[in-house]
CSV table of C-alpha atoms and ligand atoms in Angstrom, one decimal:
chain,number,residue,atom,x,y,z
N,1,MET,CA,195.6,177.7,71.1
N,2,LYS,CA,194.1,174.5,72.7
N,3,THR,CA,191.1,175.5,74.9
N,4,VAL,CA,190.0,173.2,77.7
N,5,LEU,CA,186.2,173.1,78.1
N,6,PHE,CA,185.9,172.3,81.8
N,7,ASP,CA,183.5,169.5,82.9
N,8,MET,CA,181.0,171.3,85.2
N,9,THR,CA,178.8,168.3,86.0
N,10,GLU,CA,178.1,168.0,89.7
N,11,GLN,CA,180.7,165.2,90.3
N,12,ALA,CA,183.5,166.9,88.3
N,13,MET,CA,182.9,170.6,89.3
N,14,ASP,CA,185.2,170.9,92.3
N,15,GLN,CA,188.1,169.2,90.5
N,16,SER,CA,187.5,171.4,87.4
N,17,LEU,CA,187.5,174.6,89.5
N,18,THR,CA,190.7,173.5,91.3
N,19,GLN,CA,192.4,172.9,87.9
N,20,ALA,CA,191.1,176.2,86.4
N,21,GLY,CA,192.3,178.1,89.5
N,22,LYS,CA,195.8,176.5,89.2
N,23,MET,CA,195.9,177.6,85.5
N,24,ILE,CA,195.0,181.2,86.5
N,25,ARG,CA,197.8,181.1,89.2
N,26,ASP,CA,200.2,179.8,86.6
N,27,GLY,CA,199.5,182.7,84.2
N,28,GLU,CA,196.8,181.4,81.9
N,29,ASN,CA,193.5,183.1,80.8
N,30,ILE,CA,190.2,181.4,81.8
N,31,VAL,CA,186.7,182.3,80.9
N,32,PHE,CA,184.2,182.0,83.8
N,33,PRO,CA,180.6,182.9,84.6
N,34,THR,CA,179.5,185.6,87.0
N,35,GLU,CA,175.9,186.7,87.9
N,36,THR,CA,176.3,189.6,85.3
N,37,VAL,CA,178.1,188.4,82.2
N,38,TYR,CA,181.0,185.9,81.5
N,39,GLY,CA,184.4,187.2,82.4
N,40,LEU,CA,187.8,186.6,80.9
N,41,GLY,CA,190.1,186.2,83.9
N,42,ALA,CA,193.8,186.3,84.7
N,43,ASN,CA,195.9,186.5,87.9
N,44,ALA,CA,195.6,190.2,88.7
N,45,PHE,CA,199.2,190.3,90.1
N,46,ASP,CA,200.8,188.8,86.9
N,47,PRO,CA,201.2,191.6,84.2
N,48,ALA,CA,202.1,189.1,81.5
N,49,ALA,CA,198.9,187.1,82.1
N,50,VAL,CA,196.8,190.2,82.2
N,51,LYS,CA,198.4,191.4,78.9
N,52,LYS,CA,197.1,188.2,77.2
N,53,ILE,CA,193.5,189.3,78.1
N,54,PHE,CA,193.9,192.4,76.0
N,55,GLU,CA,195.2,190.3,73.1
N,56,ALA,CA,192.4,187.7,73.2
N,57,LYS,CA,189.8,190.4,73.3
N,58,GLY,CA,191.4,192.9,70.9
N,59,ARG,CA,190.9,195.4,73.8
N,60,PRO,CA,192.6,198.9,73.7
N,61,GLY,CA,195.3,199.0,76.4
N,62,ASP,CA,193.9,202.3,77.9
N,63,ASN,CA,190.8,200.6,79.2
N,64,PRO,CA,191.3,199.3,82.7
N,65,LEU,CA,190.0,196.0,84.1
N,66,ILE,CA,188.0,195.0,87.2
N,67,VAL,CA,189.7,193.0,89.8
N,68,HIS,CA,187.5,190.2,91.3
N,69,ILE,CA,187.8,188.9,94.8
N,70,ALA,CA,186.2,186.1,96.8
N,71,ARG,CA,186.0,187.7,100.3
N,72,PRO,CA,185.5,191.3,101.4
N,73,GLU,CA,188.7,191.4,103.4
N,74,GLU,CA,190.7,190.7,100.3
N,75,ILE,CA,190.1,194.3,99.2
N,76,LYS,CA,192.7,195.5,101.7
N,77,GLN,CA,195.6,194.1,99.6
N,78,LEU,CA,194.3,196.1,96.6
N,79,VAL,CA,193.3,199.6,97.8
N,80,LYS,CA,195.0,202.2,100.0
N,81,ARG,CA,191.9,203.0,102.1
N,82,ILE,CA,188.2,202.2,102.1
N,83,PRO,CA,186.1,205.3,102.5
N,84,GLU,CA,183.2,205.0,104.9
N,85,LYS,CA,180.6,205.1,102.1
N,86,ALA,CA,182.4,202.3,100.4
N,87,GLU,CA,182.2,200.3,103.6
N,88,LYS,CA,178.5,200.8,103.6
N,89,LEU,CA,178.0,199.8,100.0
N,90,ILE,CA,180.1,196.7,100.6
N,91,SER,CA,178.0,195.6,103.5
N,92,ALA,CA,174.8,196.2,101.6
N,93,TYR,CA,175.6,194.8,98.1
N,94,TRP,CA,178.6,192.4,98.1
N,95,PRO,CA,178.6,189.8,96.9
N,96,GLY,CA,176.8,191.3,94.0
N,97,PRO,CA,176.8,193.2,90.7
N,98,MET,CA,178.6,196.3,92.0
N,99,THR,CA,182.2,197.5,91.3
N,100,LEU,CA,183.9,200.1,93.5
N,101,ILE,CA,186.7,202.3,92.3
N,102,MET,CA,189.3,203.3,95.0
N,103,GLU,CA,192.9,204.5,95.2
N,104,LYS,CA,195.1,201.5,94.4
N,105,GLN,CA,198.0,199.9,96.3
N,106,GLU,CA,201.4,199.8,94.6
N,107,CYS,CA,201.2,196.1,94.1
N,108,VAL,CA,198.3,196.4,91.5
N,109,PRO,CA,200.1,196.4,88.1
N,110,ASP,CA,199.6,199.3,85.7
N,111,VAL,CA,198.4,196.9,83.0
N,112,VAL,CA,195.3,196.2,85.1
N,113,THR,CA,194.5,199.8,85.8
N,114,ALA,CA,195.7,201.3,82.5
N,115,GLY,CA,198.2,203.3,84.5
N,116,LEU,CA,195.4,205.0,86.6
N,117,PRO,CA,196.1,205.6,90.3
N,118,THR,CA,192.8,203.8,91.1
N,119,VAL,CA,191.5,200.2,90.9
N,120,ALA,CA,188.1,198.8,90.2
N,121,VAL,CA,187.1,196.0,92.6
N,122,ARG,CA,184.2,193.6,92.6
N,123,LEU,CA,183.0,190.6,94.7
N,124,PRO,CA,180.7,188.6,92.4
N,125,ALA,CA,177.6,186.8,93.7
N,126,SER,CA,178.2,183.8,91.4
N,127,ALA,CA,179.4,180.9,93.5
N,128,THR,CA,181.3,179.5,90.6
N,129,ALA,CA,183.2,182.8,90.2
N,130,ARG,CA,184.0,182.9,93.9
N,131,LYS,CA,185.1,179.3,94.0
N,132,LEU,CA,187.4,179.9,91.1
N,133,ILE,CA,189.0,183.0,92.8
N,134,GLU,CA,189.5,180.9,95.9
N,135,ALA,CA,191.0,178.1,94.0
N,136,ALA,CA,193.4,180.5,92.2
N,137,GLY,CA,194.4,182.0,95.5
N,138,VAL,CA,194.9,185.4,93.9
N,139,PRO,CA,192.5,188.2,92.8
N,140,ILE,CA,191.3,187.7,89.2
N,141,ALA,CA,191.4,190.7,86.8
N,142,ALA,CA,188.6,190.1,84.3
N,143,PRO,CA,186.8,192.2,81.7
N,144,SER,CA,183.7,190.8,80.0
N,145,ALA,CA,184.6,187.7,77.8
N,146,ASN,CA,183.5,189.2,74.5
N,147,ILE,CA,185.7,190.3,71.6
N,148,SER,CA,186.1,194.0,72.1
N,149,GLY,CA,183.0,195.9,70.8
N,150,ARG,CA,180.7,192.9,70.6
N,151,PRO,CA,177.8,192.4,73.1
N,152,SER,CA,179.0,190.9,76.4
N,153,PRO,CA,178.5,187.1,76.6
N,154,THR,CA,175.5,185.9,78.7
N,155,LYS,CA,175.3,182.4,77.4
N,156,GLY,CA,177.9,179.6,77.0
N,157,GLN,CA,177.4,179.7,73.2
N,158,HIS,CA,178.4,183.4,73.1
N,159,VAL,CA,181.6,182.6,74.9
N,160,ILE,CA,182.4,179.7,72.6
N,161,GLU,CA,181.8,182.0,69.6
N,162,ASP,CA,184.2,184.7,70.8
N,163,MET,CA,186.8,182.9,72.8
N,164,PHE,CA,187.3,179.3,71.8
N,165,GLY,CA,190.9,178.8,70.6
N,166,LYS,CA,192.0,182.1,72.2
N,167,VAL,CA,192.1,181.2,75.9
N,168,ALA,CA,193.5,178.3,77.9
N,169,GLY,CA,190.1,177.3,79.4
N,170,ILE,CA,186.4,178.0,79.5
N,171,ILE,CA,184.0,177.3,82.3
N,172,ILE,CA,180.4,177.3,81.2
N,173,ARG,CA,177.7,177.4,83.9
N,174,GLU,CA,174.5,179.3,83.5
N,175,ASP,CA,175.0,181.5,86.5
N,176,ILE,CA,174.0,184.7,84.7
N,177,VAL,CA,171.0,186.4,86.3
N,178,VAL,CA,171.5,190.1,85.6
N,179,GLY,CA,172.7,189.9,82.0
N,180,LEU,CA,174.3,193.4,82.0
N,181,GLU,CA,177.7,194.3,83.4
N,182,SER,CA,178.0,195.5,87.0
N,183,THR,CA,177.3,198.9,88.3
N,184,VAL,CA,180.6,200.9,88.4
N,185,ILE,CA,180.9,203.6,91.0
N,186,ASP,CA,183.9,205.9,91.7
N,187,MET,CA,184.4,206.2,95.4
N,188,THR,CA,187.3,208.7,95.1
N,189,THR,CA,184.9,211.6,94.5
N,190,GLU,CA,182.6,213.2,97.0
N,191,PRO,CA,179.8,212.5,96.4
N,192,PRO,CA,180.7,209.2,94.7
N,193,THR,CA,180.1,209.1,90.9
N,194,LEU,CA,178.2,206.5,89.0
N,195,LEU,CA,180.3,205.7,85.9
N,196,ARG,CA,178.3,202.7,84.6
N,197,PRO,CA,174.7,201.8,85.5
N,198,GLY,CA,174.0,198.1,86.3
N,199,GLY,CA,172.1,195.7,88.4
N,200,ILE,CA,172.5,197.7,91.6
N,201,THR,CA,170.5,200.8,90.7
N,202,VAL,CA,170.9,204.5,91.5
N,203,ASN,CA,168.0,204.2,94.0
N,204,ASP,CA,169.8,201.1,95.6
N,205,LEU,CA,173.0,203.1,96.0
N,206,GLU,CA,171.3,206.3,97.3
N,207,LYS,CA,169.3,204.4,99.9
N,208,VAL,CA,172.6,203.4,101.5
N,209,ILE,CA,174.9,206.4,101.0
N,210,GLY,CA,172.7,209.3,100.1
N,211,PRO,CA,172.9,211.4,96.9
N,212,ILE,CA,175.4,210.4,94.3
N,213,ASP,CA,176.6,212.1,91.1
N,214,VAL,CA,175.7,210.4,87.8
N,215,SER,CA,178.4,210.7,85.1
N,216,PRO,CA,177.2,213.0,82.3
N,217,ASN,CA,177.9,210.3,79.7
N,218,ILE,CA,175.0,208.3,81.3
N,219,THR,CA,172.5,211.1,81.6
N,220,GLN,CA,173.2,212.7,78.2
N,221,ASN,CA,172.9,210.7,75.1
N,222,ILE,CA,176.3,211.6,73.8
N,223,ILE,CA,179.6,209.9,73.2
N,224,PRO,CA,181.9,212.0,75.4
N,225,GLU,CA,185.3,213.0,74.1
N,226,LYS,CA,186.8,212.8,77.5
N,227,VAL,CA,185.4,210.3,80.0
N,228,LYS,CA,186.4,209.1,83.4
N,229,SER,CA,185.6,205.5,82.9
N,230,PRO,CA,187.7,204.8,79.8
N,231,GLY,CA,185.6,201.9,78.7
N,232,MET,CA,182.6,204.2,78.2
N,233,LYS,CA,184.2,205.9,75.2
N,234,TYR,CA,184.5,203.0,72.8
N,235,THR,CA,181.8,201.5,70.4
N,236,HIS,CA,180.1,198.9,72.5
N,237,TYR,CA,177.7,196.1,72.5
N,238,SER,CA,177.4,196.3,68.7
N,239,PRO,CA,176.0,193.6,66.5
N,240,ARG,CA,177.2,193.6,62.9
N,241,GLY,CA,173.9,195.2,61.7
N,242,THR,CA,173.1,198.9,62.3
N,243,VAL,CA,170.8,199.5,65.3
N,244,VAL,CA,168.3,202.4,65.2
N,245,ILE,CA,166.0,203.2,68.1
N,246,ALA,CA,162.5,204.4,67.6
N,247,LYS,CA,161.1,206.9,70.2
N,248,GLY,CA,157.6,207.8,71.1
N,249,SER,CA,154.4,206.1,72.2
N,250,ASP,CA,154.0,202.4,71.4
N,251,GLN,CA,151.9,203.4,68.4
N,252,GLU,CA,154.4,206.0,67.2
N,253,LYS,CA,157.3,203.6,67.5
N,254,ALA,CA,155.5,201.0,65.5
N,255,GLU,CA,154.6,203.5,62.8
N,256,LYS,CA,158.1,204.8,62.5
N,257,ILE,CA,159.6,201.3,62.3
N,258,LEU,CA,157.0,200.0,59.8
N,259,SER,CA,157.6,203.0,57.5
N,260,GLN,CA,161.3,202.4,57.6
N,261,ILE,CA,160.8,198.7,56.8
N,262,HIS,CA,158.6,199.6,53.9
N,263,GLU,CA,161.1,202.0,52.5
N,264,LEU,CA,163.9,199.5,52.8
N,265,LYS,CA,161.9,196.8,51.2
N,266,ALA,CA,161.0,199.1,48.3
N,267,ALA,CA,164.7,199.7,47.8
N,268,GLY,CA,165.3,196.0,47.7
N,269,ALA,CA,167.1,195.7,51.0
N,270,ALA,CA,167.3,192.4,52.8
N,271,GLY,CA,168.2,191.4,56.4
N,272,ILE,CA,165.7,193.6,58.4
N,273,GLY,CA,165.1,192.9,62.1
N,274,VAL,CA,162.9,194.4,64.8
N,275,LEU,CA,163.5,194.2,68.5
N,276,ALA,CA,160.1,194.7,70.1
N,277,THR,CA,158.6,193.7,73.5
N,278,ASP,CA,156.0,191.0,74.3
N,279,GLU,CA,153.4,193.7,74.4
N,280,THR,CA,154.3,195.2,71.0
N,281,LEU,CA,155.2,192.2,68.8
N,282,LYS,CA,151.6,192.3,67.4
N,283,HIS,CA,152.4,195.5,65.5
N,284,TYR,CA,154.9,193.8,63.3
N,285,GLN,CA,153.5,190.3,62.9
N,286,ALA,CA,152.0,191.0,59.5
N,287,GLU,CA,155.4,191.9,58.0
N,288,THR,CA,156.9,189.1,55.9
N,289,GLU,CA,160.7,188.5,55.6
N,290,ILE,CA,161.7,190.3,58.8
N,291,ALA,CA,163.4,188.8,61.9
N,292,LEU,CA,161.1,189.8,64.8
N,293,LEU,CA,162.4,189.3,68.3
N,294,SER,CA,161.1,190.2,71.7
N,295,LEU,CA,163.2,191.7,74.5
N,296,GLY,CA,160.7,190.4,77.0
N,297,SER,CA,157.8,191.9,78.8
N,298,GLN,CA,157.7,195.7,79.5
N,299,LYS,CA,156.5,194.8,82.9
N,300,ASP,CA,159.8,192.9,83.7
N,301,PRO,CA,162.9,195.2,83.3
N,302,GLY,CA,165.0,192.4,84.8
N,303,GLU,CA,164.0,190.0,82.0
N,304,MET,CA,164.5,192.6,79.3
N,305,SER,CA,168.0,193.4,80.7
N,306,LYS,CA,168.9,189.7,80.8
N,307,ASN,CA,167.9,189.2,77.2
N,308,LEU,CA,169.4,192.3,75.5
N,309,PHE,CA,172.9,191.0,74.6
N,310,ASP,CA,171.5,187.6,73.5
N,311,ARG,CA,169.0,189.2,71.2
N,312,LEU,CA,171.6,191.5,69.7
N,313,ARG,CA,173.8,188.5,69.0
N,314,MET,CA,170.8,186.6,67.6
N,315,PHE,CA,170.4,189.3,64.9
N,316,ASP,CA,174.0,188.5,63.9
N,317,GLU,CA,173.2,184.8,63.6
N,318,LEU,CA,170.2,185.7,61.4
N,319,ASN,CA,172.5,187.9,59.1
N,320,ILE,CA,170.5,191.0,59.9
N,321,ASN,CA,171.8,194.3,58.5
N,322,TYR,CA,169.1,196.8,59.8
N,323,ILE,CA,167.9,196.4,63.4
N,324,PHE,CA,165.0,198.6,64.5
N,325,ALA,CA,164.6,198.6,68.3
N,326,GLU,CA,161.8,200.2,70.3
N,327,ASP,CA,162.8,202.6,73.0
N,328,ILE,CA,161.9,201.6,76.5
N,329,ASP,CA,160.4,203.8,79.2
N,330,LYS,CA,163.2,205.2,81.4
N,331,ASN,CA,163.2,204.7,85.1
N,332,ASP,CA,165.5,203.5,87.9
N,333,GLN,CA,165.1,199.8,86.8
N,334,THR,CA,165.7,200.4,83.1
N,335,LEU,CA,168.6,202.9,83.2
N,336,ALA,CA,171.3,200.2,82.7
N,337,LEU,CA,169.3,198.5,79.9
N,338,LEU,CA,168.8,201.8,78.1
N,339,ASN,CA,172.5,202.8,78.5
N,340,ARG,CA,173.5,199.5,76.7
N,341,LEU,CA,170.8,199.7,74.1
N,342,TYR,CA,171.6,203.3,73.2
N,343,LYS,CA,175.3,202.5,72.9
N,344,SER,CA,174.6,199.5,70.7
N,345,ALA,CA,172.8,202.0,68.4
N,346,GLY,CA,175.6,204.5,68.6
N,347,TYR,CA,172.9,206.9,69.8
N,348,GLY,CA,171.0,206.6,66.6
N,349,PHE,CA,167.3,207.5,67.0
N,350,ILE,CA,164.3,207.9,64.8
K,1,TXA,O1,179.9,192.7,85.5
K,1,TXA,C1,181.0,193.1,85.2
K,1,TXA,O2,181.5,194.1,85.7
K,1,TXA,C2,181.9,192.2,84.3
K,1,TXA,C3,182.1,190.8,85.0
K,1,TXA,C4,183.0,189.9,84.2
K,1,TXA,O3,182.6,191.1,86.3
K,1,TXA,N1,183.1,192.8,83.9
K,1,TXA,C5,183.1,193.9,83.1
K,1,TXA,O4,184.4,194.3,82.8
K,1,TXA,O5,182.1,194.4,82.6
K,1,TXA,P1,184.7,195.3,81.6
K,1,TXA,O6,186.2,195.4,81.5
K,1,TXA,O7,184.0,194.9,80.4
K,1,TXA,O8,184.2,196.7,82.1
K,1,TXA,C6,185.0,197.4,83.2
K,1,TXA,C7,184.5,198.8,83.2
K,1,TXA,C8,185.1,199.6,82.0
K,1,TXA,O9,184.1,200.5,81.6
K,1,TXA,C9,186.3,200.3,82.6
K,1,TXA,O10,186.7,201.4,81.9
K,1,TXA,C10,185.9,200.6,84.0
K,1,TXA,O11,185.1,199.4,84.4
K,1,TXA,N2,187.0,200.7,84.9
K,1,TXA,C11,187.8,199.7,85.4
K,1,TXA,N3,188.8,200.3,86.2
K,1,TXA,C12,188.6,201.6,86.3
K,1,TXA,C13,189.2,202.7,87.0
K,1,TXA,N4,190.2,202.5,87.7
K,1,TXA,N5,188.6,203.9,86.8
K,1,TXA,C14,187.5,204.1,86.1
K,1,TXA,N6,186.9,203.1,85.4
K,1,TXA,C15,187.4,201.9,85.5
K,2,MG,MG1,183.1,194.8,78.5
C-alpha cells in the first residue's frame, strides 16, 4: 500500500492534518503521535476502517481498542452515563494519559469493543492528536501503532519500521512525553479498577476519587488465564531477544548478570545485551562484546519510562539474542515501567 508521510513543518502542518482527518473520515488508517505512544487510528464509527487496523497490526480480534476524542463533551455520544467518579477524573486529568472504561452506547461498533458492553475512551494531551480528531470530525479508534507483540512506538523511526506500506498515512511529530501507554481504569466497578498502569499513577487517581482496586494481573507477576482487559493476556512489548530480569541489590543484580554473561560467552554464545541504569553502567563496562544500554537515571522514573520501548527496540537493531535487564525499585512512579518491563521478559527473573 502507498503510505503518505505527512509534511509536518510549521507551514504545512494545518493542511496536512486537514488532509489526514479527511482520510480518516473516508475510512483510511492513519498513524499519529500522542503524548504516550504513537497510535494507529481509524474512524471509530466505521467498522470496515477499524477492521483494517487489526489487519495492519496482526492484532487478535478479541482485544478492544481505545476511542480517542478531542473535547470532553464528545464522550456523551460514546457512553450511556458518566459515573460521578469518572466526572472527577475527567476534570482532573483530561487531556492526558488516562483511559476510562464505561458502558457503551449502541452506536459504538462491536469491532471496536471486541463485543464487550463497555468502551474505553481517552482525550489525549498531544495537540497534534486533538487537531487530527477535530479535522476528522469523528472519534478515532486507535491502538498503539506497533506490530502486535512488539514494543509500542515512541519514535518516528519505530513507526516507519512497523507500519510503512501497511497504512494510508503516517504523521510523525515528536509529541511523546510519557513513552508508555495510558493508564486504563474500569469505571463500571465500585470501586473503579486499574487495568493498566500508566502516566497517571495510582496515587494520582486515589487523590481524586479515593481508594481504587488494582487488577491482580498488575500486582501479581503472573500471566492470568482470564483477565478483564483482554490486551493484558498477550505477549507484549517483546524484542526478538529473550529478556531476563535480575533482582536484588545493585551489587547482586550485577553479579547475577555478569555470571550469566560469562557462562554464555564460555558456551560460545553471541548477541548479549545489558539494560542497566546511568548509576549501574559501571559494573558492566569492562565486558567486551556486549551491547550495554542505559534506561536512564534511577532518580528519574519519567526518563526511564520514556526510554524503555526505544531501548528494547535498539537491542533488536543490534541483533541481540540475550537481554539482561536490571530490576527497578517499585513505587508509585515506577509501577507502569515495571509492568511493561516484566511483560517484555515474560516474567522471567534471575
Ligand atoms: O496511550 C494509549 O493508550 C495508546 C495511545 C495510542 O492512545 N493506545 C493504546 O492502545 O495503548 P492499545 O490498544 O495498545 O491498548 C488498549 C488497552 C488494551 O489493553 C485493551 O485490552 C484495553 O485497553 N481495553 C480497551 N477497551 C477495553 C474495554 N472495553 N474493557 C477492558 N479493556 C479495554
Ligand atoms: Mg498496544
